[in-house]
Every structure is written in C-alpha cells, then in structure tokens.
Amino acid sequence: QVTAKTAFLFILPQYNVSVPTADGELVQYHYGLKDLVTILFYIFIAIVLHAVVQEYVLDKINRRLHLSKVKHSKFNESGQLVAFHLTSVIWCLYVVVTEGYISNPRSLWENYPHVYLPYQVKFFYLCQLAYWLHALPELYFQKVRKEEIPRQLRCISLYLLHIAGAYLLNLTRLGLILLLLQYLAEFFFHMARLVYFTDENNEKLFNVWAIVFVVTRLFTLTLYILVIGFGLPRVESQALDPERGNFFSFLFNNILFRMSVLLLVCLFQASVMWRFIHFQLRRWREYWNEQSSRKRAAAATAAGTKQQTKLLKRDSGYHENGVVKAENGTSPRTKKLKSP
C-alpha cells in the first residue's frame, strides 16, 4: 500500500476535490506543488516515446532517403513534431468537444476563475508541460546544431510560457482552444516539410498550411477580443482574490488596461503575420527564380543542340540536285584514278 500511494503520486493527477452539483458530487482537481512530481514522471515517458519514434520510424525513413546532415536534422525535428501535434490535436479536440467549450463559447469566461478542472483537462495540461520540458534535454540527446539551438529554445520557452500561464492563472479553457488552433497550423507546416524533404518539387502542402495558418490567426485574434474585451469584464467577481484564483479579472474592468492588452495582442499577431508574409514572399521569389533558371537552361540546351546540328550538317556536306556536295562544291566522294 505504501508503494501504491507513492506510485499514484507519480502517475495520477493530485489535489482532487468533490464539488457539489445539481446531480450530486463531481470529482475535480486543482493545482499544487505535487504536480511537479507527476510532470517529472511524464518527462521520462516523453523521452522514451521520443526515442521509440526516432528509432523505429524516422531512422528507417532517413536510411531510405539518404538526406544531407542539415536536412537529416530538420527531418527528425519535423517528424517528431508531426507525431506530437497530431496526437495533441486529436486529444485536445476530444477534450473541448466533450467538455462543451466549443458548443458553448460563454463557458470560456463564465464562472471565472476556473479553479477546479475536470480530470482530462488537468491531465492534458500536465502532459503538455512534460513534453515541452522533455524537449530541453532532447536538444543534447539529438545533437542539435549550435545555430539551431536559439530558435528551438525560443519556441520551447513560448510554449511553456503559454501553457503554464493558462494553467496557473486559471485560464485553462481559453488555453485549450488556443493550443488547438496553434497545433493545427503547426501540424500542417511540419507535414509539408516532411513531404518537401522526400520530394523537393512537391510544395502543395505549404499552400494548404498557408491557408490554415491565416484562418487560425484570425480565430485566435477573435478569441482574444471576445474573451478579454467582452467576456472577462462581465465576470461577477471583479475583486482581487488570489485564494480563490481570481488574479486579474478586476483589471479587465478598467477600460484603459483592457484596451492596452488588446493592443499588445494585436501587435503581436501583426508581427506574426508580417513574418509569415515575408516567408511566403521569399518562398515565391525563390520558386520563380528557380523556374526562370530552368527555362534559361532549357533554352540554352535547345540552342546548343541546334548549333551542333548545323555543324554536323557542314561537316557532312550539303545536297545539290540529289548529290551530296562538299563545302567547296566538289563531290565528297573520292575519284578513281585511271590506270596508265
């Protein structure tokens, strides 16, 4: 029994409470320091799953493709993220549908703060934190190039900041929807990279990713405006109450603070869209440069073939009245000398 209690501390979410409802009692969860132990256990699980995907899937594909070192590293990164994002999208979509967050958008801010979480919501957040924390030692295990480390560290830090912030500030419902939108766009991007590494002429999935990216950015901005601009200011409890988990809803009652936050959100989304547009313009410019270089190469090859054909005709003579003549007008055939 002692070992069972210790095992449950690592495997199962802690801090369960019975919340009275109209139909009886409902077991829900809140967060605490014991969550760190559970996250540590699932960090090791994520490392093992990472190694399994690498060993039995990605390495076998890499041996067939014979990629360069740079493409090999990017292929492994995208392969791991495709598996993770696909799993997370399906899992997150199941959670938000079963909990009714999509069918009832008001639930994103109603009864804030959302201190008590359903089991599947808390477990999802713990696993997400464990995955992005496991990505830090994987930078060493995967022998990531030094020039790639700052970019990956920045990406990991942003995900950890978003997930931990939503978890600790009791904005888990909004965080779930935002993660679903972000993971959906990231899945198509890394899937497009995998297809591109196998066939460099196939860039159709990048076009699909571009459409999904723009749509998800619009939905993300709309959610921010809906929740921050209209939802949280209407929460009944507007007083600062850290014990109940109400950290900043009273701030959103101030129109100046609310507009400042919305302005920062819009500026951030605008910067993301600017980088996206810059990336698309660069990709299209490289594509058209490649196409024009191919046309010039084909034209040069055709001109060379035509010139070579002309030279061959000169060397072999030309026809006149059905007789092959040399360039000086004489017959290219040798004359027979008469015997004396």
mmCIF file of C-alpha atoms in Angstrom:
data_model
loop_
_atom_site.group_PDB
_atom_site.id
_atom_site.type_symbol
_atom_site.label_atom_id
_atom_site.label_comp_id
_atom_site.label_asym_id
_atom_site.label_seq_id
_atom_site.Cartn_x
_atom_site.Cartn_y
_atom_site.Cartn_z
ATOM 1 C CA GLN A 1 0.000 0.000 0.000
ATOM 2 C CA VAL A 2 2.873 2.364 0.722
ATOM 3 C CA THR A 3 4.396 1.804 -2.709
ATOM 4 C CA ALA A 4 0.965 2.111 -4.324
ATOM 5 C CA LYS A 5 0.438 5.547 -2.784
ATOM 6 C CA THR A 6 3.876 6.622 -3.989
ATOM 7 C CA ALA A 7 3.191 5.280 -7.483
ATOM 8 C CA PHE A 8 -0.128 7.130 -7.649
ATOM 9 C CA LEU A 9 1.728 10.324 -6.757
ATOM 10 C CA PHE A 10 3.814 9.928 -9.938
ATOM 11 C CA ILE A 11 1.159 8.549 -12.273
ATOM 12 C CA LEU A 12 -2.135 10.211 -11.399
ATOM 13 C CA PRO A 13 -3.032 13.901 -11.017
ATOM 14 C CA GLN A 14 -3.223 15.095 -7.414
ATOM 15 C CA TYR A 15 -5.408 17.526 -5.452
ATOM 16 C CA ASN A 16 -8.794 16.012 -6.200
ATOM 17 C CA VAL A 17 -11.833 17.508 -4.502
ATOM 18 C CA SER A 18 -15.556 16.712 -4.531
ATOM 19 C CA VAL A 19 -17.539 19.615 -5.949
ATOM 20 C CA PRO A 20 -21.317 19.572 -5.226
ATOM 21 C CA THR A 21 -23.507 19.828 -8.330
ATOM 22 C CA ALA A 22 -27.214 19.608 -9.100
ATOM 23 C CA ASP A 23 -26.858 15.897 -9.907
ATOM 24 C CA GLY A 24 -24.734 15.071 -6.857
ATOM 25 C CA GLU A 25 -20.976 15.357 -6.427
ATOM 26 C CA LEU A 26 -18.345 15.701 -9.129
ATOM 27 C CA VAL A 27 -14.656 14.932 -8.592
ATOM 28 C CA GLN A 28 -12.449 17.704 -9.942
ATOM 29 C CA TYR A 29 -8.851 18.852 -9.500
ATOM 30 C CA HIS A 30 -6.786 21.935 -8.779
ATOM 31 C CA TYR A 31 -3.038 22.500 -8.978
ATOM 32 C CA GLY A 32 -0.232 22.377 -6.404
ATOM 33 C CA LEU A 33 3.429 21.528 -5.860
ATOM 34 C CA LYS A 34 2.817 17.781 -6.150
ATOM 35 C CA ASP A 35 2.112 18.346 -9.836
ATOM 36 C CA LEU A 36 5.863 18.739 -10.331
ATOM 37 C CA VAL A 37 6.366 15.078 -9.363
ATOM 38 C CA THR A 38 3.751 13.943 -11.883
ATOM 39 C CA ILE A 39 5.288 16.166 -14.570
ATOM 40 C CA LEU A 40 8.738 14.679 -13.836
ATOM 41 C CA PHE A 41 7.408 11.138 -14.346
ATOM 42 C CA TYR A 42 5.822 12.033 -17.694
ATOM 43 C CA ILE A 43 9.015 13.782 -18.803
ATOM 44 C CA PHE A 44 10.709 10.364 -18.698
ATOM 45 C CA ILE A 45 7.746 8.824 -20.537
ATOM 46 C CA ALA A 46 8.059 11.503 -23.242
ATOM 47 C CA ILE A 47 11.806 10.809 -23.597
ATOM 48 C CA VAL A 48 11.099 7.096 -24.084
ATOM 49 C CA LEU A 49 8.356 7.743 -26.666
ATOM 50 C CA HIS A 50 10.646 10.208 -28.449
ATOM 51 C CA ALA A 51 13.328 7.517 -28.724
ATOM 52 C CA VAL A 52 10.804 4.930 -29.984
ATOM 53 C CA VAL A 53 9.537 7.215 -32.773
ATOM 54 C CA GLN A 54 13.113 8.104 -33.715
ATOM 55 C CA GLU A 55 14.397 4.524 -33.718
ATOM 56 C CA TYR A 56 11.532 2.649 -35.363
ATOM 57 C CA VAL A 57 10.100 5.273 -37.725
ATOM 58 C CA LEU A 58 12.303 8.252 -38.557
ATOM 59 C CA ASP A 59 15.666 6.479 -38.742
ATOM 60 C CA LYS A 60 14.269 3.859 -41.126
ATOM 61 C CA ILE A 61 12.871 6.560 -43.412
ATOM 62 C CA ASN A 62 16.148 8.516 -43.256
ATOM 63 C CA ARG A 63 18.154 5.481 -44.389
ATOM 64 C CA ARG A 64 15.990 5.221 -47.485
ATOM 65 C CA LEU A 65 16.076 8.922 -48.372
ATOM 66 C CA HIS A 66 19.848 9.471 -47.918
ATOM 67 C CA LEU A 67 19.407 13.063 -46.764
ATOM 68 C CA SER A 68 22.223 15.504 -46.031
ATOM 69 C CA LYS A 69 23.133 16.355 -42.436
ATOM 70 C CA VAL A 70 21.166 19.602 -42.454
ATOM 71 C CA LYS A 71 18.063 18.007 -43.969
ATOM 72 C CA HIS A 72 18.504 14.985 -41.700
ATOM 73 C CA SER A 73 18.250 17.192 -38.593
ATOM 74 C CA LYS A 74 15.237 19.112 -39.912
ATOM 75 C CA PHE A 75 13.528 15.888 -40.974
ATOM 76 C CA ASN A 76 13.898 14.442 -37.486
ATOM 77 C CA GLU A 77 12.584 17.638 -35.892
ATOM 78 C CA SER A 78 9.542 17.792 -38.161
ATOM 79 C CA GLY A 79 8.893 14.064 -37.824
ATOM 80 C CA GLN A 80 8.784 14.251 -34.035
ATOM 81 C CA LEU A 81 6.572 17.349 -34.082
ATOM 82 C CA VAL A 82 4.162 15.839 -36.602
ATOM 83 C CA ALA A 83 3.591 12.875 -34.284
ATOM 84 C CA PHE A 84 3.186 15.148 -31.254
ATOM 85 C CA HIS A 85 0.948 17.733 -32.917
ATOM 86 C CA LEU A 86 -1.323 15.120 -34.489
ATOM 87 C CA THR A 87 -1.771 13.403 -31.113
ATOM 88 C CA SER A 88 -2.320 16.714 -29.333
ATOM 89 C CA VAL A 89 -4.855 17.984 -31.894
ATOM 90 C CA ILE A 90 -6.960 14.811 -31.618
ATOM 91 C CA TRP A 91 -6.700 14.773 -27.822
ATOM 92 C CA CYS A 92 -7.399 18.494 -27.423
ATOM 93 C CA LEU A 93 -10.339 18.384 -29.841
ATOM 94 C CA TYR A 94 -11.827 15.478 -27.874
ATOM 95 C CA VAL A 95 -11.456 17.410 -24.595
ATOM 96 C CA VAL A 96 -13.005 20.682 -25.824
ATOM 97 C CA VAL A 97 -15.901 18.845 -27.501
ATOM 98 C CA THR A 98 -16.731 16.597 -24.543
ATOM 99 C CA GLU A 99 -16.443 19.483 -22.078
ATOM 100 C CA GLY A 100 -18.681 21.679 -24.256
ATOM 101 C CA TYR A 101 -16.214 24.552 -24.705
ATOM 102 C CA ILE A 102 -16.903 24.798 -28.459
ATOM 103 C CA SER A 103 -20.681 24.409 -28.341
ATOM 104 C CA ASN A 104 -20.904 26.989 -25.545
ATOM 105 C CA PRO A 105 -18.340 29.776 -26.089
ATOM 106 C CA ARG A 106 -19.607 31.584 -22.979
ATOM 107 C CA SER A 107 -18.053 28.849 -20.877
ATOM 108 C CA LEU A 108 -14.626 30.275 -21.746
ATOM 109 C CA TRP A 109 -15.198 33.133 -19.280
ATOM 110 C CA GLU A 110 -18.315 32.236 -17.315
ATOM 111 C CA ASN A 111 -17.724 31.350 -13.637
ATOM 112 C CA TYR A 112 -14.152 32.605 -13.821
ATOM 113 C CA PRO A 113 -11.819 31.753 -12.126
ATOM 114 C CA HIS A 114 -11.887 28.122 -13.259
ATOM 115 C CA VAL A 115 -10.043 26.787 -10.229
ATOM 116 C CA TYR A 116 -11.417 23.252 -10.385
ATOM 117 C CA LEU A 117 -10.614 21.266 -13.518
ATOM 118 C CA PRO A 118 -12.004 18.016 -14.912
ATOM 119 C CA TYR A 119 -9.595 15.090 -14.819
ATOM 120 C CA GLN A 120 -8.940 15.069 -18.560
ATOM 121 C CA VAL A 121 -8.224 18.817 -18.664
ATOM 122 C CA LYS A 122 -5.683 18.678 -15.843
ATOM 123 C CA PHE A 123 -4.029 15.528 -17.236
ATOM 124 C CA PHE A 124 -3.775 17.155 -20.664
ATOM 125 C CA TYR A 125 -2.001 20.192 -19.233
ATOM 126 C CA LEU A 126 0.409 18.053 -17.191
ATOM 127 C CA CYS A 127 1.330 16.022 -20.273
ATOM 128 C CA GLN A 128 1.808 19.166 -22.352
ATOM 129 C CA LEU A 129 4.159 20.667 -19.767
ATOM 130 C CA ALA A 130 6.033 17.363 -19.563
ATOM 131 C CA TYR A 131 6.509 17.195 -23.341
ATOM 132 C CA TRP A 132 7.905 20.705 -23.734
ATOM 133 C CA LEU A 133 10.156 20.259 -20.693
ATOM 134 C CA HIS A 134 11.460 16.993 -22.144
ATOM 135 C CA ALA A 135 12.397 18.923 -25.303
ATOM 136 C CA LEU A 136 15.189 20.670 -23.366
ATOM 137 C CA PRO A 137 17.356 17.567 -22.708
ATOM 138 C CA GLU A 138 16.456 16.301 -26.188
ATOM 139 C CA LEU A 139 18.489 19.183 -27.626
ATOM 140 C CA TYR A 140 21.536 17.376 -26.217
ATOM 141 C CA PHE A 141 20.409 13.828 -26.986
ATOM 142 C CA GLN A 142 19.592 14.677 -30.612
ATOM 143 C CA LYS A 143 22.890 16.589 -31.048
ATOM 144 C CA VAL A 144 21.134 19.659 -32.434
ATOM 145 C CA ARG A 145 23.442 22.067 -34.262
ATOM 146 C CA LYS A 146 24.533 25.151 -32.332
ATOM 147 C CA GLU A 147 22.960 27.572 -34.784
ATOM 148 C CA GLU A 148 19.584 25.808 -34.374
ATOM 149 C CA ILE A 149 19.560 25.823 -30.550
ATOM 150 C CA PRO A 150 18.473 29.501 -30.035
ATOM 151 C CA ARG A 151 15.486 29.068 -32.358
ATOM 152 C CA GLN A 152 14.357 25.879 -30.660
ATOM 153 C CA LEU A 153 14.880 27.318 -27.175
ATOM 154 C CA ARG A 154 12.736 30.303 -28.114
ATOM 155 C CA CYS A 155 9.979 28.032 -29.402
ATOM 156 C CA ILE A 156 10.065 25.807 -26.295
ATOM 157 C CA SER A 157 10.035 28.823 -23.970
ATOM 158 C CA LEU A 158 6.992 30.351 -25.694
ATOM 159 C CA TYR A 159 5.022 27.111 -25.442
ATOM 160 C CA LEU A 160 5.949 26.646 -21.782
ATOM 161 C CA LEU A 161 5.024 30.244 -21.004
ATOM 162 C CA HIS A 162 1.639 29.908 -22.691
ATOM 163 C CA ILE A 163 0.723 26.513 -21.187
ATOM 164 C CA ALA A 164 1.998 27.239 -17.667
ATOM 165 C CA GLY A 165 0.400 30.699 -17.718
ATOM 166 C CA ALA A 166 -3.017 29.347 -18.699
ATOM 167 C CA TYR A 167 -2.697 26.565 -16.098
ATOM 168 C CA LEU A 168 -1.598 28.736 -13.175
ATOM 169 C CA LEU A 169 -3.846 31.737 -13.936
ATOM 170 C CA ASN A 170 -6.947 29.520 -14.270
ATOM 171 C CA LEU A 171 -7.451 30.307 -17.954
ATOM 172 C CA THR A 172 -7.341 26.649 -18.967
ATOM 173 C CA ARG A 173 -10.443 26.779 -21.170
ATOM 174 C CA LEU A 174 -9.151 29.613 -23.319
ATOM 175 C CA GLY A 175 -5.716 27.980 -23.349
ATOM 176 C CA LEU A 176 -7.153 24.742 -24.728
ATOM 177 C CA ILE A 177 -8.797 26.461 -27.700
ATOM 178 C CA LEU A 178 -5.665 28.480 -28.463
ATOM 179 C CA LEU A 179 -3.482 25.372 -28.277
ATOM 180 C CA LEU A 180 -5.846 23.531 -30.617
ATOM 181 C CA LEU A 181 -5.570 26.300 -33.217
ATOM 182 C CA GLN A 182 -1.792 26.592 -32.865
ATOM 183 C CA TYR A 183 -1.139 22.851 -33.037
ATOM 184 C CA LEU A 184 -3.370 22.509 -36.096
ATOM 185 C CA ALA A 185 -1.332 25.082 -38.028
ATOM 186 C CA GLU A 186 1.964 23.598 -36.820
ATOM 187 C CA PHE A 187 0.913 20.102 -37.872
ATOM 188 C CA PHE A 188 0.351 21.181 -41.486
ATOM 189 C CA PHE A 189 3.629 23.117 -41.538
ATOM 190 C CA HIS A 190 5.790 20.222 -40.370
ATOM 191 C CA MET A 191 3.860 17.771 -42.535
ATOM 192 C CA ALA A 192 4.599 20.000 -45.541
ATOM 193 C CA ARG A 193 8.299 19.985 -44.611
ATOM 194 C CA LEU A 194 8.359 16.182 -44.471
ATOM 195 C CA VAL A 195 6.765 15.931 -47.912
ATOM 196 C CA TYR A 196 9.193 18.542 -49.256
ATOM 197 C CA PHE A 197 12.215 16.581 -47.984
ATOM 198 C CA THR A 198 11.011 13.451 -49.789
ATOM 199 C CA ASP A 199 10.148 15.343 -52.995
ATOM 200 C CA GLU A 200 11.500 18.878 -53.424
ATOM 201 C CA ASN A 201 9.132 19.568 -56.331
ATOM 202 C CA ASN A 202 6.066 18.933 -54.170
ATOM 203 C CA GLU A 203 5.094 22.140 -52.316
ATOM 204 C CA LYS A 204 1.314 21.786 -52.377
ATOM 205 C CA LEU A 205 1.053 21.204 -48.627
ATOM 206 C CA PHE A 206 2.803 24.525 -47.987
ATOM 207 C CA ASN A 207 -0.121 26.206 -49.735
ATOM 208 C CA VAL A 208 -2.547 24.286 -47.513
ATOM 209 C CA TRP A 209 -0.524 25.313 -44.454
ATOM 210 C CA ALA A 210 -0.639 28.967 -45.560
ATOM 211 C CA ILE A 211 -4.455 28.897 -45.688
ATOM 212 C CA VAL A 212 -4.746 27.100 -42.331
ATOM 213 C CA PHE A 213 -2.256 29.496 -40.746
ATOM 214 C CA VAL A 214 -4.187 32.603 -41.801
ATOM 215 C CA VAL A 215 -7.515 31.119 -40.675
ATOM 216 C CA THR A 216 -6.142 30.081 -37.265
ATOM 217 C CA ARG A 217 -4.584 33.536 -36.739
ATOM 218 C CA LEU A 218 -7.966 35.156 -37.416
ATOM 219 C CA PHE A 219 -9.709 32.806 -34.989
ATOM 220 C CA THR A 220 -7.021 33.411 -32.371
ATOM 221 C CA LEU A 221 -7.374 37.177 -32.610
ATOM 222 C CA THR A 222 -11.175 36.872 -32.480
ATOM 223 C CA LEU A 223 -10.981 34.737 -29.332
ATOM 224 C CA TYR A 224 -8.705 37.227 -27.603
ATOM 225 C CA ILE A 225 -11.063 40.104 -28.396
ATOM 226 C CA LEU A 226 -14.123 38.077 -27.363
ATOM 227 C CA VAL A 227 -12.727 36.852 -24.028
ATOM 228 C CA ILE A 228 -10.605 39.837 -22.973
ATOM 229 C CA GLY A 229 -12.721 42.584 -24.496
ATOM 230 C CA PHE A 230 -16.213 41.311 -23.704
ATOM 231 C CA GLY A 231 -16.094 38.193 -21.527
ATOM 232 C CA LEU A 232 -13.852 38.810 -18.517
ATOM 233 C CA PRO A 233 -15.147 42.358 -17.853
ATOM 234 C CA ARG A 234 -18.617 40.835 -17.279
ATOM 235 C CA VAL A 235 -17.457 38.350 -14.646
ATOM 236 C CA GLU A 236 -19.460 38.757 -11.445
ATOM 237 C CA SER A 237 -16.455 38.559 -9.101
ATOM 238 C CA GLN A 238 -14.246 41.519 -10.037
ATOM 239 C CA ALA A 239 -12.234 41.739 -6.804
ATOM 240 C CA LEU A 240 -8.646 40.563 -6.460
ATOM 241 C CA ASP A 241 -8.791 37.240 -4.617
ATOM 242 C CA PRO A 242 -5.650 35.070 -5.018
ATOM 243 C CA GLU A 243 -7.009 32.440 -2.630
ATOM 244 C CA ARG A 244 -9.913 31.775 -4.988
ATOM 245 C CA GLY A 245 -7.649 32.021 -8.026
ATOM 246 C CA ASN A 246 -9.003 35.379 -9.207
ATOM 247 C CA PHE A 247 -5.791 37.148 -10.172
ATOM 248 C CA PHE A 248 -6.626 39.818 -12.695
ATOM 249 C CA SER A 249 -10.282 39.862 -13.763
ATOM 250 C CA PHE A 250 -10.648 43.126 -11.817
ATOM 251 C CA LEU A 251 -8.026 44.660 -14.104
ATOM 252 C CA PHE A 252 -10.111 43.960 -17.191
ATOM 253 C CA ASN A 253 -12.896 46.034 -15.693
ATOM 254 C CA ASN A 254 -10.621 49.022 -16.368
ATOM 255 C CA ILE A 255 -11.132 50.009 -19.981
ATOM 256 C CA LEU A 256 -7.635 51.510 -20.274
ATOM 257 C CA PHE A 257 -5.963 48.287 -19.145
ATOM 258 C CA ARG A 258 -8.272 46.212 -21.338
ATOM 259 C CA MET A 259 -7.506 48.257 -24.441
ATOM 260 C CA SER A 260 -3.765 48.146 -23.682
ATOM 261 C CA VAL A 261 -3.827 44.349 -23.502
ATOM 262 C CA LEU A 262 -5.835 44.096 -26.723
ATOM 263 C CA LEU A 263 -3.391 46.454 -28.421
ATOM 264 C CA LEU A 264 -0.442 44.288 -27.370
ATOM 265 C CA VAL A 265 -2.252 41.185 -28.624
ATOM 266 C CA CYS A 266 -2.984 42.825 -31.978
ATOM 267 C CA LEU A 267 0.615 43.997 -32.335
ATOM 268 C CA PHE A 268 1.909 40.515 -31.587
ATOM 269 C CA GLN A 269 -0.452 38.907 -34.096
ATOM 270 C CA ALA A 270 0.514 41.562 -36.662
ATOM 271 C CA SER A 271 4.207 40.733 -36.174
ATOM 272 C CA VAL A 272 3.453 37.042 -36.636
ATOM 273 C CA MET A 273 1.541 37.765 -39.837
ATOM 274 C CA TRP A 274 4.363 40.001 -41.097
ATOM 275 C CA ARG A 275 6.904 37.211 -40.634
ATOM 276 C CA PHE A 276 4.515 34.831 -42.367
ATOM 277 C CA ILE A 277 4.047 37.195 -45.351
ATOM 278 C CA HIS A 278 7.810 37.748 -45.552
ATOM 279 C CA PHE A 279 8.359 33.980 -45.557
ATOM 280 C CA GLN A 280 5.765 33.469 -48.315
ATOM 281 C CA LEU A 281 7.225 36.234 -50.486
ATOM 282 C CA ARG A 282 10.708 34.785 -50.112
ATOM 283 C CA ARG A 283 9.441 31.298 -50.971
ATOM 284 C CA TRP A 284 7.591 32.538 -54.065
ATOM 285 C CA ARG A 285 10.611 34.569 -55.161
ATOM 286 C CA GLU A 286 12.857 31.518 -54.857
ATOM 287 C CA TYR A 287 10.295 29.451 -56.763
ATOM 288 C CA TRP A 288 10.076 31.891 -59.671
ATOM 289 C CA ASN A 289 13.874 32.305 -59.765
ATOM 290 C CA GLU A 290 14.207 28.551 -59.955
ATOM 291 C CA GLN A 291 11.610 28.339 -62.713
ATOM 292 C CA SER A 292 13.290 31.101 -64.749
ATOM 293 C CA SER A 293 16.706 29.470 -64.343
ATOM 294 C CA ARG A 294 15.242 26.184 -65.569
ATOM 295 C CA LYS A 295 13.753 27.940 -68.606
ATOM 296 C CA ARG A 296 17.072 29.618 -69.396
ATOM 297 C CA ALA A 297 18.882 26.307 -69.037
ATOM 298 C CA ALA A 298 16.367 24.613 -71.338
ATOM 299 C CA ALA A 299 16.671 27.438 -73.902
ATOM 300 C CA ALA A 300 20.469 27.245 -73.759
ATOM 301 C CA THR A 301 20.334 23.469 -74.229
ATOM 302 C CA ALA A 302 17.995 23.825 -77.215
ATOM 303 C CA ALA A 303 20.242 26.482 -78.784
ATOM 304 C CA GLY A 304 23.307 24.287 -78.261
ATOM 305 C CA THR A 305 21.582 21.319 -79.857
ATOM 306 C CA LYS A 306 20.562 23.439 -82.871
ATOM 307 C CA GLN A 307 24.101 24.776 -83.292
ATOM 308 C CA GLN A 308 25.543 21.286 -83.044
ATOM 309 C CA THR A 309 23.111 20.082 -85.714
ATOM 310 C CA LYS A 310 24.269 22.848 -88.062
ATOM 311 C CA LEU A 311 27.913 21.923 -87.502
ATOM 312 C CA LEU A 312 27.192 18.293 -88.237
ATOM 313 C CA LYS A 313 25.499 19.269 -91.488
ATOM 314 C CA ARG A 314 28.517 21.343 -92.522
ATOM 315 C CA ASP A 315 30.902 18.535 -91.745
ATOM 316 C CA SER A 316 28.909 16.035 -93.746
ATOM 317 C CA GLY A 317 28.336 18.391 -96.731
ATOM 318 C CA TYR A 318 25.100 19.526 -98.313
ATOM 319 C CA HIS A 319 22.799 18.279 -101.045
ATOM 320 C CA GLU A 320 22.571 19.751 -104.514
ATOM 321 C CA ASN A 321 20.394 18.151 -107.227
ATOM 322 C CA GLY A 322 20.250 14.981 -105.184
ATOM 323 C CA VAL A 323 24.060 14.752 -104.957
ATOM 324 C CA VAL A 324 25.975 15.321 -101.742
ATOM 325 C CA LYS A 325 28.458 18.157 -102.271
ATOM 326 C CA ALA A 326 31.279 19.324 -100.070
ATOM 327 C CA GLU A 327 31.636 22.926 -98.957
ATOM 328 C CA ASN A 328 33.912 23.804 -101.962
ATOM 329 C CA GLY A 329 31.281 22.486 -104.366
ATOM 330 C CA THR A 330 33.086 19.248 -105.230
ATOM 331 C CA SER A 331 31.727 15.851 -104.577
ATOM 332 C CA PRO A 332 32.741 14.438 -101.224
ATOM 333 C CA ARG A 333 33.364 11.018 -102.857
ATOM 334 C CA THR A 334 36.890 10.235 -103.906
ATOM 335 C CA LYS A 335 37.576 9.880 -107.633
ATOM 336 C CA LYS A 336 39.046 6.703 -109.030
ATOM 337 C CA LEU A 337 42.321 7.198 -110.851
ATOM 338 C CA LYS A 338 42.588 5.687 -114.324
ATOM 339 C CA SER A 339 45.312 3.150 -114.761
ATOM 340 C CA PRO A 340 48.033 4.152 -117.254
#
